């Protein structure tokens, strides 16, 4: 069917032949933008406005579209002309393309642009059809950080903001409270107690974090699960971050202010050693 044609990076091919890499950042990080344009009678409605918004959205995530506006318009026109969809939509998506998985943007993003048409049921005439029933829900977009979801664009943008300014990680702060980092959980050692934000809406239940809780218990280190205030961050004795890939990393600076003694603190060190013991016990490494 001609509705199963796909325009992929400048080529119109059957959807069944379209290949997008497993490491496409759209797939792994939701690192992309999209548009839906209505087709009436085989003709796009407000295509210009949609492409304007696509360009604004792309700029909003620092995505350089890998195609000129003219080439994109030309490609979409050809796709729509070849498609047998009369009443429906054009779905258009642009991602930062395929690169080895890393929150930090690739130096030379390849970019993936894909578009295809799909039929939609006719819209009822004005005033006709059923009225819509609405359900009120809390606005939790995105307050489900406990879900290890691939909707990582906010994390990706934060990480790149940090990397671009010479920092290693970005720590999220809201209303003066610090939750976690873009790719790691965050801990402080304050007066000998381990302090970290509770998991849930704002914090991923890190596996490393959970292992560390066990280590702390074993070592007799008290744990206090509470949000850290931003004004505490430079006053605590130690700060460190945790994740599967980096285990524990001690933190030297909060913004531009040094934290602790300028070396890995004793509690962080003890905990990291205990963590390594567990790695060794389970894997022999
Ligand atoms: N990230 N918080 C966030 C937002 C994370 O992305 C991660 C890990 C963690 C730590 O979770 P764990 O200890 O289970 O790795 C906390 C992985 C490593 C990543 O996306 O690469």
Short mmCIF file of C-alpha atoms and ligand atoms in Angstrom, two decimals:
data_model
loop_
_atom_site.label_atom_id
_atom_site.label_comp_id
_atom_site.label_asym_id
_atom_site.label_seq_id
_atom_site.Cartn_x
_atom_site.Cartn_y
_atom_site.Cartn_z
CA UNK A 1 0.00 0.00 0.00
CA UNK A 2 1.24 3.46 -0.81
CA UNK A 3 0.33 4.53 2.75
CA UNK A 4 3.11 2.21 3.88
CA UNK A 5 5.77 4.33 2.24
CA UNK A 6 8.33 6.01 4.44
CA UNK A 7 10.48 9.02 3.70
CA UNK A 8 13.71 8.26 5.54
CA UNK A 9 16.67 10.64 5.40
CA UNK A 10 15.76 11.77 1.92
CA UNK A 11 14.64 8.51 0.37
CA UNK A 12 11.14 7.16 -0.14
CA UNK A 13 11.06 3.43 0.59
CA UNK A 14 8.53 0.81 1.75
CA UNK A 15 8.00 1.00 5.52
CA UNK A 16 9.00 -2.67 5.79
CA UNK A 17 12.45 -1.80 4.40
CA UNK A 18 13.00 1.23 6.65
CA UNK A 19 15.84 0.65 9.12
CA UNK A 20 16.61 2.86 12.09
CA UNK A 21 19.57 1.96 14.28
CA UNK A 22 19.08 0.46 17.73
CA UNK A 23 21.31 3.22 19.11
CA UNK A 24 19.28 5.95 17.51
CA UNK A 25 19.00 8.65 20.15
CA UNK A 26 15.32 9.03 19.38
CA UNK A 27 14.81 5.44 20.43
CA UNK A 28 17.16 5.48 23.44
CA UNK A 29 16.72 8.99 24.84
CA UNK A 30 13.58 10.42 23.23
CA UNK A 31 16.20 12.87 21.92
CA UNK A 32 14.16 14.28 19.10
CA UNK A 33 11.19 16.36 18.03
CA UNK A 34 8.15 15.66 15.92
CA UNK A 35 5.16 17.08 14.10
CA UNK A 36 1.79 15.82 12.98
CA UNK A 37 0.30 17.56 9.95
CA UNK A 38 -3.30 16.95 8.87
CA UNK A 39 -4.02 15.86 5.32
CA UNK A 40 -7.36 16.83 3.81
CA UNK A 41 -8.15 15.58 0.39
CA UNK A 42 -4.50 14.63 -0.05
CA UNK A 43 -3.32 18.14 0.81
CA UNK A 44 -1.46 19.18 3.94
CA UNK A 45 -3.07 21.88 6.09
CA UNK A 46 -0.78 24.50 7.73
CA UNK A 47 2.41 22.69 6.66
CA UNK A 48 4.39 25.94 6.93
CA UNK A 49 3.29 26.54 10.52
CA UNK A 50 4.13 22.94 11.44
CA UNK A 51 7.58 23.11 9.89
CA UNK A 52 8.18 26.47 11.60
CA UNK A 53 7.33 24.82 14.93
CA UNK A 54 9.54 21.83 14.11
CA UNK A 55 12.44 24.23 13.56
CA UNK A 56 11.70 26.01 16.83
CA UNK A 57 11.42 22.70 18.71
CA UNK A 58 14.69 21.49 17.17
CA UNK A 59 16.43 24.72 18.17
CA UNK A 60 14.95 24.28 21.66
CA UNK A 61 16.90 21.04 22.11
CA UNK A 62 19.97 22.25 20.17
CA UNK A 63 19.25 19.83 17.35
CA UNK A 64 20.59 20.86 13.96
CA UNK A 65 18.20 19.31 11.46
CA UNK A 66 20.32 17.29 9.02
CA UNK A 67 18.33 18.63 6.07
CA UNK A 68 17.48 22.04 4.68
CA UNK A 69 13.96 23.38 4.94
CA UNK A 70 13.63 23.35 1.15
CA UNK A 71 14.74 19.70 0.90
CA UNK A 72 12.39 18.73 3.71
CA UNK A 73 9.44 20.49 2.07
CA UNK A 74 10.30 18.85 -1.24
CA UNK A 75 10.60 15.39 0.36
CA UNK A 76 7.29 15.71 2.20
CA UNK A 77 5.52 16.91 -0.95
CA UNK A 78 6.83 13.86 -2.84
CA UNK A 79 5.82 11.51 -0.02
CA UNK A 80 2.29 12.94 0.14
CA UNK A 81 1.97 12.77 -3.66
CA UNK A 82 3.03 9.10 -3.73
CA UNK A 83 0.88 8.13 -0.75
CA UNK A 84 -2.70 7.00 -1.22
CA UNK A 85 -3.80 8.69 2.03
CA UNK A 86 -6.37 11.40 1.28
CA UNK A 87 -7.68 12.14 4.76
CA UNK A 88 -5.16 11.53 7.45
CA UNK A 89 -1.86 12.83 8.70
CA UNK A 90 1.80 13.10 7.98
CA UNK A 91 3.89 12.02 10.96
CA UNK A 92 7.33 13.61 10.91
CA UNK A 93 10.10 12.93 13.41
CA UNK A 94 13.66 14.17 13.64
CA UNK A 95 16.13 12.71 16.10
CA UNK A 96 19.80 13.34 16.84
CA UNK A 97 20.57 10.08 15.02
CA UNK A 98 22.70 7.05 15.80
CA UNK A 99 25.73 7.26 18.11
CA UNK A 100 27.25 5.07 20.87
CA UNK A 101 25.00 5.50 23.92
CA UNK A 102 26.04 8.55 25.92
CA UNK A 103 23.86 11.27 27.42
CA UNK A 104 26.33 13.83 26.07
CA UNK A 105 25.53 14.87 22.50
CA UNK A 106 27.73 13.27 19.85
CA UNK A 107 30.25 15.66 18.31
CA UNK A 108 28.92 15.06 14.82
CA UNK A 109 25.30 13.95 15.14
CA UNK A 110 24.09 12.00 12.12
CA UNK A 111 20.44 12.94 12.54
CA UNK A 112 17.52 10.79 11.50
CA UNK A 113 14.49 12.29 9.78
CA UNK A 114 11.54 10.08 9.05
CA UNK A 115 8.04 10.78 7.76
CA UNK A 116 5.06 8.75 6.67
CA UNK A 117 1.34 9.16 6.05
CA UNK A 118 -1.53 7.48 7.85
CA UNK A 119 -5.27 7.63 7.26
CA UNK A 120 -7.47 9.07 10.02
CA UNK A 121 -11.22 8.71 10.50
CA UNK A 122 -13.17 11.76 9.32
CA UNK A 123 -13.76 14.50 11.90
CA UNK A 124 -17.49 14.98 12.63
CA UNK A 125 -19.09 18.09 11.16
CA UNK A 126 -19.09 21.12 13.48
CA UNK A 127 -21.43 20.52 16.42
CA UNK A 128 -21.94 16.84 15.60
CA UNK A 129 -20.49 13.72 17.19
CA UNK A 130 -20.11 12.90 20.85
CA UNK A 131 -18.99 15.44 23.41
CA UNK A 132 -15.61 14.64 24.96
CA UNK A 133 -15.53 13.44 28.59
CA UNK A 134 -12.56 14.74 30.55
CA UNK A 135 -10.83 13.23 33.55
CA UNK A 136 -8.78 15.51 35.80
CA UNK A 137 -5.36 14.06 36.60
CA UNK A 138 -2.42 15.56 38.47
CA UNK A 139 0.09 17.13 36.09
CA UNK A 140 2.93 14.65 36.50
CA UNK A 141 4.81 15.44 33.32
CA UNK A 142 7.42 14.19 34.31
CA UNK A 143 7.23 13.43 38.01
CA UNK A 144 7.73 9.73 37.76
CA UNK A 145 11.47 9.65 38.08
CA UNK A 146 11.13 6.28 39.82
CA UNK A 147 10.38 4.83 36.36
CA UNK A 148 13.63 4.17 34.52
CA UNK A 149 12.02 5.44 31.34
CA UNK A 150 13.74 6.21 28.07
CA UNK A 151 12.10 9.66 28.11
CA UNK A 152 15.52 11.07 28.96
CA UNK A 153 15.49 14.31 27.02
CA UNK A 154 15.37 16.52 30.14
CA UNK A 155 18.31 14.56 31.59
CA UNK A 156 20.17 14.76 28.29
CA UNK A 157 19.70 18.54 28.11
CA UNK A 158 20.82 19.00 31.72
CA UNK A 159 23.88 16.79 31.23
CA UNK A 160 24.87 18.72 28.12
CA UNK A 161 24.39 22.04 29.85
CA UNK A 162 26.79 20.81 32.54
CA UNK A 163 29.29 19.27 30.09
CA UNK A 164 29.22 22.37 27.91
CA UNK A 165 30.19 24.52 30.90
CA UNK A 166 32.99 22.21 32.03
CA UNK A 167 31.13 20.25 34.73
CA UNK A 168 30.79 16.48 35.01
CA UNK A 169 27.18 16.25 36.09
CA UNK A 170 24.06 18.32 36.50
CA UNK A 171 22.20 18.18 39.82
CA UNK A 172 18.49 18.93 39.74
CA UNK A 173 17.23 21.61 42.13
CA UNK A 174 13.60 22.62 42.60
CA UNK A 175 12.32 25.06 45.19
CA UNK A 176 15.73 25.05 46.83
CA UNK A 177 15.76 21.26 47.23
CA UNK A 178 18.27 18.97 45.54
CA UNK A 179 17.02 15.64 44.22
CA UNK A 180 19.51 13.73 42.05
CA UNK A 181 21.81 14.13 39.06
CA UNK A 182 21.06 13.68 35.38
CA UNK A 183 22.55 10.15 35.36
CA UNK A 184 23.23 9.38 39.02
CA UNK A 185 21.90 9.50 42.57
CA UNK A 186 23.36 12.03 44.96
CA UNK A 187 24.50 11.57 48.56
CA UNK A 188 25.90 13.85 51.22
CA UNK A 189 27.68 13.03 54.44
CA UNK A 190 26.51 15.50 57.07
CA UNK A 191 27.74 15.12 60.65
CA UNK A 192 28.54 11.47 60.01
CA UNK A 193 25.08 10.68 58.59
CA UNK A 194 24.48 9.65 55.01
CA UNK A 195 21.78 11.91 53.53
CA UNK A 196 19.98 11.31 50.25
CA UNK A 197 16.64 12.29 48.76
CA UNK A 198 13.89 9.65 49.04
CA UNK A 199 13.08 7.80 45.83
CA UNK A 200 9.80 8.39 44.04
CA UNK A 201 8.47 11.27 42.00
CA UNK A 202 11.82 13.04 41.90
CA UNK A 203 14.42 10.30 42.26
CA UNK A 204 15.18 7.00 40.55
CA UNK A 205 15.53 4.05 42.94
CA UNK A 206 19.14 3.44 41.97
CA UNK A 207 20.43 -0.10 42.37
CA UNK A 208 23.82 1.27 43.42
CA UNK A 209 21.98 3.42 45.97
CA UNK A 210 20.24 0.35 47.40
CA UNK A 211 23.51 -1.62 47.61
CA UNK A 212 25.05 1.34 49.43
CA UNK A 213 22.23 1.39 51.95
CA UNK A 214 23.19 -2.21 52.76
CA UNK A 215 26.86 -1.26 53.00
CA UNK A 216 26.00 1.65 55.30
CA UNK A 217 24.00 -0.62 57.55
CA UNK A 218 26.86 -3.09 57.73
CA UNK A 219 29.30 -0.29 58.55
CA UNK A 220 27.00 1.24 61.15
CA UNK A 221 26.58 4.48 59.17
CA UNK A 222 23.24 6.15 59.79
CA UNK A 223 21.11 6.94 56.72
CA UNK A 224 18.68 9.84 56.57
CA UNK A 225 16.38 9.86 53.53
CA UNK A 226 15.41 13.49 53.12
CA UNK A 227 15.83 16.19 50.48
CA UNK A 228 19.07 18.16 50.74
CA UNK A 229 18.71 21.92 50.73
CA UNK A 230 20.77 23.78 48.18
CA UNK A 231 22.32 25.94 50.90
CA UNK A 232 23.61 22.78 52.64
CA UNK A 233 25.53 21.53 49.66
CA UNK A 234 28.76 23.40 50.36
CA UNK A 235 28.54 22.94 54.12
CA UNK A 236 28.35 19.15 54.27
CA UNK A 237 31.57 17.20 54.85
CA UNK A 238 31.30 14.97 51.80
CA UNK A 239 29.27 14.66 48.63
CA UNK A 240 29.26 11.77 46.19
CA UNK A 241 27.19 10.44 43.31
CA UNK A 242 26.35 6.85 42.43
CA UNK A 243 25.40 4.86 39.38
CA UNK A 244 25.89 1.41 37.90
CA UNK A 245 28.46 2.67 35.42
CA UNK A 246 30.54 4.86 37.76
CA UNK A 247 29.92 3.15 41.15
CA UNK A 248 30.71 6.03 43.57
CA UNK A 249 32.33 9.27 42.43
CA UNK A 250 33.34 11.78 45.07
CA UNK A 251 32.30 15.35 44.38
CA UNK A 252 34.88 18.14 44.59
CA UNK A 253 32.71 21.14 43.72
CA UNK A 254 29.16 22.32 44.01
CA UNK A 255 28.96 24.89 41.26
CA UNK A 256 32.27 26.69 41.77
CA UNK A 257 32.56 26.15 45.52
CA UNK A 258 34.88 23.40 46.77
CA UNK A 259 33.22 20.71 48.91
CA UNK A 260 35.01 18.96 51.77
CA UNK A 261 38.80 18.67 51.87
CA UNK A 262 39.53 18.54 48.16
CA UNK A 263 39.98 14.76 48.24
CA UNK A 264 37.66 11.78 48.54
CA UNK A 265 36.19 11.89 52.06
CA UNK A 266 36.65 9.03 54.56
CA UNK A 267 32.99 7.92 54.61
CA UNK A 268 32.78 7.92 50.81
CA UNK A 269 36.00 5.89 50.70
CA UNK A 270 34.74 3.36 53.24
CA UNK A 271 31.46 2.97 51.39
CA UNK A 272 33.16 2.61 48.02
CA UNK A 273 35.45 -0.10 49.41
CA UNK A 274 32.45 -1.94 50.87
CA UNK A 275 30.72 -1.63 47.50
CA UNK A 276 33.79 -3.11 45.76
CA UNK A 277 33.74 -6.00 48.23
CA UNK A 278 30.23 -6.78 47.13
CA UNK A 279 31.22 -6.57 43.48
CA UNK A 280 34.05 -9.00 44.18
CA UNK A 281 31.84 -11.38 46.16
CA UNK A 282 29.28 -11.58 43.35
CA UNK A 283 31.51 -11.51 40.27
CA UNK A 284 35.04 -12.39 41.37
CA UNK A 285 36.31 -9.19 39.74
N1 LIG B 1 21.77 5.90 34.92
N2 LIG B 1 19.37 8.53 38.58
C1 LIG B 1 19.35 8.64 37.24
C2 LIG B 1 18.57 9.76 36.64
C3 LIG B 1 20.06 7.71 36.44
O1 LIG B 1 20.01 7.81 35.10
C4 LIG B 1 20.81 6.68 37.06
C5 LIG B 1 21.59 5.67 36.29
C6 LIG B 1 20.81 6.61 38.47
C7 LIG B 1 21.54 5.52 39.23
O2 LIG B 1 20.88 4.29 39.11
P1 LIG B 1 21.69 2.89 39.17
O3 LIG B 1 22.46 2.93 40.41
O4 LIG B 1 20.62 1.85 39.15
O5 LIG B 1 22.59 2.83 37.93
C8 LIG B 1 20.07 7.56 39.19
C9 LIG B 1 22.41 4.94 34.04
C10 LIG B 1 23.70 4.40 34.52
C11 LIG B 1 22.49 5.54 32.63
O6 LIG B 1 21.47 6.05 32.20
O7 LIG B 1 23.53 5.43 31.95
#
